[in-house]
Coordinates of C-alpha atoms in Angstrom, one line a residue:
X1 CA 111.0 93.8 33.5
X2 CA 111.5 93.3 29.8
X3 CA 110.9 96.3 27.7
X4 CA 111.1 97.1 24.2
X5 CA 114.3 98.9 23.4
X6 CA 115.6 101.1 20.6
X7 CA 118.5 102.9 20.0
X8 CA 118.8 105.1 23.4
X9 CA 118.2 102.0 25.2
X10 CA 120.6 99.7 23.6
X11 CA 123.4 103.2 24.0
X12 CA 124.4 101.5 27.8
X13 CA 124.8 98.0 26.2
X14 CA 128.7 96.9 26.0
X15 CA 130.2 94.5 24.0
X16 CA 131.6 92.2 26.2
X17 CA 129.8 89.2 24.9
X18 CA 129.6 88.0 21.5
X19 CA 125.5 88.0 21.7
X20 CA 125.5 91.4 23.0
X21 CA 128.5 92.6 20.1
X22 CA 125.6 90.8 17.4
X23 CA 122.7 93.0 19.2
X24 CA 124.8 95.9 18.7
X25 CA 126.0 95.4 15.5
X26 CA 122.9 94.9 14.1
X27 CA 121.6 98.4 15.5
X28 CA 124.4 100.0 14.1
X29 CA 124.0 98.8 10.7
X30 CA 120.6 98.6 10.7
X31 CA 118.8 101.1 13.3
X32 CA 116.1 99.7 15.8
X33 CA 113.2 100.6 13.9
X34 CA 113.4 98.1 11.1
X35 CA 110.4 95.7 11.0
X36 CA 112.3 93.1 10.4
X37 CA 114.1 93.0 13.3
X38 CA 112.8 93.7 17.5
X39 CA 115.0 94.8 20.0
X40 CA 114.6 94.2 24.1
X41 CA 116.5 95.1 27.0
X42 CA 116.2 95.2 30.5
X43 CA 116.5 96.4 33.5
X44 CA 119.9 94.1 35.0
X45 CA 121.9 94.9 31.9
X46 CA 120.4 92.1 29.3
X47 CA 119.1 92.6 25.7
X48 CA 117.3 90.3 23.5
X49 CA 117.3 90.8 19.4
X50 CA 114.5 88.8 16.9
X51 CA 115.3 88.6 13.7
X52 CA 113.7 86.0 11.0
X53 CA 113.1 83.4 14.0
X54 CA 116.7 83.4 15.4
X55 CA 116.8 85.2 18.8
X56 CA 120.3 86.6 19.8
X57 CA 120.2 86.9 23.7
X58 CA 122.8 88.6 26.4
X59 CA 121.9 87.4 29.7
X60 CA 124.6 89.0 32.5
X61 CA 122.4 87.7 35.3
X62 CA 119.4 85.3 36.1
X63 CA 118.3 84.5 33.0
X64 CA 114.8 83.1 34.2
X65 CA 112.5 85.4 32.4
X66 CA 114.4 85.5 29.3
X67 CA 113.7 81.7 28.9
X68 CA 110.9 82.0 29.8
X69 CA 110.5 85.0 27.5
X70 CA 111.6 83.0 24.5
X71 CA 109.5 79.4 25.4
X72 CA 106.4 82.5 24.9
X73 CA 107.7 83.7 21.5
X74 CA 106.7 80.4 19.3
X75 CA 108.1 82.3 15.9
X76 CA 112.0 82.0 17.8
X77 CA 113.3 78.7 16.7
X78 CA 116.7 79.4 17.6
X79 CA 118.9 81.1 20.1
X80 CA 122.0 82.4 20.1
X81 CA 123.9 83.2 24.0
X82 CA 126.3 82.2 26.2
X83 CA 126.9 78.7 26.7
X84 CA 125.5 78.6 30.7
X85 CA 122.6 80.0 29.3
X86 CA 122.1 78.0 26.3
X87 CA 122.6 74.8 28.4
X88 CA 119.8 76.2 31.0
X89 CA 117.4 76.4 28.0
X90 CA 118.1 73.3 26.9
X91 CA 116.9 71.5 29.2
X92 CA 114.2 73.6 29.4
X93 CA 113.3 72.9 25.4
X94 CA 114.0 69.3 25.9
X95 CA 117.1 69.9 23.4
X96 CA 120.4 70.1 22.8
X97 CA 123.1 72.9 23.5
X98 CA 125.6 73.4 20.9
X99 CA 128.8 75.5 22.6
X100 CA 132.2 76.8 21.9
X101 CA 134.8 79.1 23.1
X102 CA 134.9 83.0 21.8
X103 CA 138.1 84.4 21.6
X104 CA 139.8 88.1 21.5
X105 CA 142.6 89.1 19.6
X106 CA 145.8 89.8 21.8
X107 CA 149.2 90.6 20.3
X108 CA 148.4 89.7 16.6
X109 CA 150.9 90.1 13.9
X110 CA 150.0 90.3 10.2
X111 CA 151.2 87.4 7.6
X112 CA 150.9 87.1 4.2
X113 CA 148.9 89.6 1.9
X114 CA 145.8 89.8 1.9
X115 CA 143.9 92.1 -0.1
X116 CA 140.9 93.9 0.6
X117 CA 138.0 93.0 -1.1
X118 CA 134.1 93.2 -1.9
X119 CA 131.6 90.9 -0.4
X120 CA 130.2 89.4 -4.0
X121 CA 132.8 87.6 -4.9
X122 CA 132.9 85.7 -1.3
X123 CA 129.8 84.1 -1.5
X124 CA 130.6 81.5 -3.7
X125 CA 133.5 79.9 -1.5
X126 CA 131.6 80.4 1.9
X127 CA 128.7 79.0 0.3
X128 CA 130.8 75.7 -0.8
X129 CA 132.3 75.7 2.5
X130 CA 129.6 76.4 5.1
X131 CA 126.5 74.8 3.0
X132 CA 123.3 75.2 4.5
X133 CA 124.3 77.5 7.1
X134 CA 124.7 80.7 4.5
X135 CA 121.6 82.2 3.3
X136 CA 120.7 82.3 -0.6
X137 CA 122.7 84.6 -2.6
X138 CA 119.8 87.1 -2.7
X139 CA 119.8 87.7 0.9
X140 CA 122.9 87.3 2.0
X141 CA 124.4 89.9 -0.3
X142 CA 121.4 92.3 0.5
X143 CA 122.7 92.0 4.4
X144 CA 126.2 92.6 3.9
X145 CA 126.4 95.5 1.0
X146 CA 124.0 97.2 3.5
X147 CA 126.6 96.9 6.0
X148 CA 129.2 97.7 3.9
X149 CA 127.5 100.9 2.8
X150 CA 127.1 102.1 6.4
X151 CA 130.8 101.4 7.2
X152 CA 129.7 98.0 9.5
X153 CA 131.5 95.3 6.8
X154 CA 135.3 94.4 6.3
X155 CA 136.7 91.4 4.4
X156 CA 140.2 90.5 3.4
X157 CA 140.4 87.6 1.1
X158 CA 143.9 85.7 -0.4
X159 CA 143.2 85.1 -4.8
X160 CA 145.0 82.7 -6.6
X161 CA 144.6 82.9 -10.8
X162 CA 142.2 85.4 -9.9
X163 CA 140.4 83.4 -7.8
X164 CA 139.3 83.5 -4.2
X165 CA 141.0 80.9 -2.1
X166 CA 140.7 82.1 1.4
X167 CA 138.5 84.7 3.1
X168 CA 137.5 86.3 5.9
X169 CA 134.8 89.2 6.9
X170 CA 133.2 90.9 9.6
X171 CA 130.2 89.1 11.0
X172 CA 129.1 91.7 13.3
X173 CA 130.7 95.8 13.9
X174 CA 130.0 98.2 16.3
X175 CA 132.4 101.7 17.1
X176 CA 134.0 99.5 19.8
X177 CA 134.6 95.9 18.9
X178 CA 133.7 93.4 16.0
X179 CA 133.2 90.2 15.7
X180 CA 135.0 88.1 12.5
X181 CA 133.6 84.3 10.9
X182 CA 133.2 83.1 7.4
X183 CA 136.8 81.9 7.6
X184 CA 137.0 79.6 4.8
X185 CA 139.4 77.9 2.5
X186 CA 138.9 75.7 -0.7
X187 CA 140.2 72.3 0.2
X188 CA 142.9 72.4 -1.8
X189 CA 144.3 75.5 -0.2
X190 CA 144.4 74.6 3.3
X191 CA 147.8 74.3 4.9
X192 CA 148.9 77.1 3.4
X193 CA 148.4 79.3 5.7
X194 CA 145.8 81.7 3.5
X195 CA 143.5 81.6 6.5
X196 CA 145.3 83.2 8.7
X197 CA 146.8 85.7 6.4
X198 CA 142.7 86.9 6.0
X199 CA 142.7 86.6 9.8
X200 CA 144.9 88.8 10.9
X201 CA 144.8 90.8 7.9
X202 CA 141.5 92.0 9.0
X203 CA 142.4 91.9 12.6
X204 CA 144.9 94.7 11.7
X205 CA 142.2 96.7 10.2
X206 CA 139.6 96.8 13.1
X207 CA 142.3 97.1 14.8
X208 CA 143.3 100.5 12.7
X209 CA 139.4 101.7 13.5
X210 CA 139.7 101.4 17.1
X211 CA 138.0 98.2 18.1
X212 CA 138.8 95.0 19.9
X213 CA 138.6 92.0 17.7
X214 CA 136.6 88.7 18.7
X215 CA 135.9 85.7 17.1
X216 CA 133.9 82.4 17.9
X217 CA 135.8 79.5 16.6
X218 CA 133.5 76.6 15.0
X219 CA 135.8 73.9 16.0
X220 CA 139.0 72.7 18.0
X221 CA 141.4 72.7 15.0
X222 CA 139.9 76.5 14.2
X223 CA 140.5 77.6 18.0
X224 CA 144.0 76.3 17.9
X225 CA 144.9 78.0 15.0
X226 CA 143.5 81.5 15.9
X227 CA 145.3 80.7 19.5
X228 CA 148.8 80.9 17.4
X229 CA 148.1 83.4 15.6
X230 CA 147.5 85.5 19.2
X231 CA 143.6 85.1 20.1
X232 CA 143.3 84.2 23.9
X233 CA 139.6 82.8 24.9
X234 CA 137.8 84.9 26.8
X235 CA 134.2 83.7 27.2
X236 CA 131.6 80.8 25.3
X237 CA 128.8 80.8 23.1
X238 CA 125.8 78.8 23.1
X239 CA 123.6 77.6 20.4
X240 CA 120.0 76.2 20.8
X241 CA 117.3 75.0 18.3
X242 CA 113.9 74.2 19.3
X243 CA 112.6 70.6 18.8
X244 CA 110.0 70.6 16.3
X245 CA 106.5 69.1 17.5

């Protein structure tokens, strides 16, 4: 049975999925009571989180009255899972899954030097980089000083001229495991290796706080560089949008 869950509930959740690592790390930065924001587990080890119309969903076993769950909630327009379960509600929404692999950090060795840095002056490159994807400036930076104030936010970025070039931050911290994105470059850094200086720059410092490291690679070329750099895959993630009427 699905039941509302706060932060007692969600205590028996592990991060050993990178929709399950999201549901946690936004309990951790954010609490369960937040209006903004409904949390759901149940009683076979899944959780469900709502925020702003995207759905975040960690499905273990049957997944039936999840979907089913989700096809009820008509303000979700998007879920994030695992890609078997993303493909099962696919079908079911008449749309299309979009998957890829998730990967954890093995035997990762720190090159180049990046510095640590505040979230602010990010948002410009991962905004010219990942377009429509980022939210307005406004909300964005509201979301991740929040985190950063309760210790849930960790970037390492790579300047040039006093300009960033190359970044990358945590998308998602619990006290076990994180989850890093935003890796981006300026075109006319790439090559360089400036990435994966930020990459295992921050890896090193999760790393110093205890937790394993995960990240979800966009693409092919991004999978194969974070494989070289030590990140072996480990599971998928799934992305589905509903058709609009």
């Amino acid at each position: 049975m699905i039941r509302a869950a706060d932060n007692q509930a969600l205590s028996v959740l592990l991060p050993d999925s990178e929709a399950a690592l999201r549901i946690l790390g936004t309990a951790a930065a954010y609490g369960t009571d937040r209006p903004f924001c409904r949390f759901w587990t149940d009683e076979n080890g899944g959780a469900l989180m709502i925020a702003e119309g995207v759905a975040t969903l960690h499905a273990p076993s049957c997944a039936d009255e999840w979907l089913t769950f989700l096809t009820m909630s008509p303000e979700v327009h998007t879920v994030r899972t695992d890609a078997k379960t993303a493909r099962e509600l696919a079908v079911l929404w008449g749309a299309k899954a979009e998957c890829g692999e998730v990967m954890r950090a093995g035997d990762v060795s720190v090159c180049g030097a990046a510095t640590v840095t505040p979230p602010a002056p990010l948002y410009p490159l991962i905004a010219s980089v990942f377009g429509e994807a980022v939210p307005p400036f406004d909300g964005w930076y509201a979301d991740v000083h929040h985190r950063l104030r309760r210790g849930r936010f960790h970037a390492r970025a790579m300047r040039e001229g006093g300009e960033v070039r190359s970044c990358a931050m945590t998308v998602a911290e619990c006290d076990a495991a994180a989850l890093l994105g935003a890796v981006a470059t300026t075109p006319a850094a790439r090559g360089r290796g400036l990435a994966s200086a930020c990459v295992t720059a921050l890896t090193h410092d999760c790393r110093q706080n205890g937790q394993e490291v995960y990240i979800s690679p966009k693409n092919a070329a991004a999978a194969a560089l974070y494989a070289c750099l030590g990140f072996t895959v480990c599971g998928e993630w799934g992305k589905v949008q509903r058709r609009e009427e």
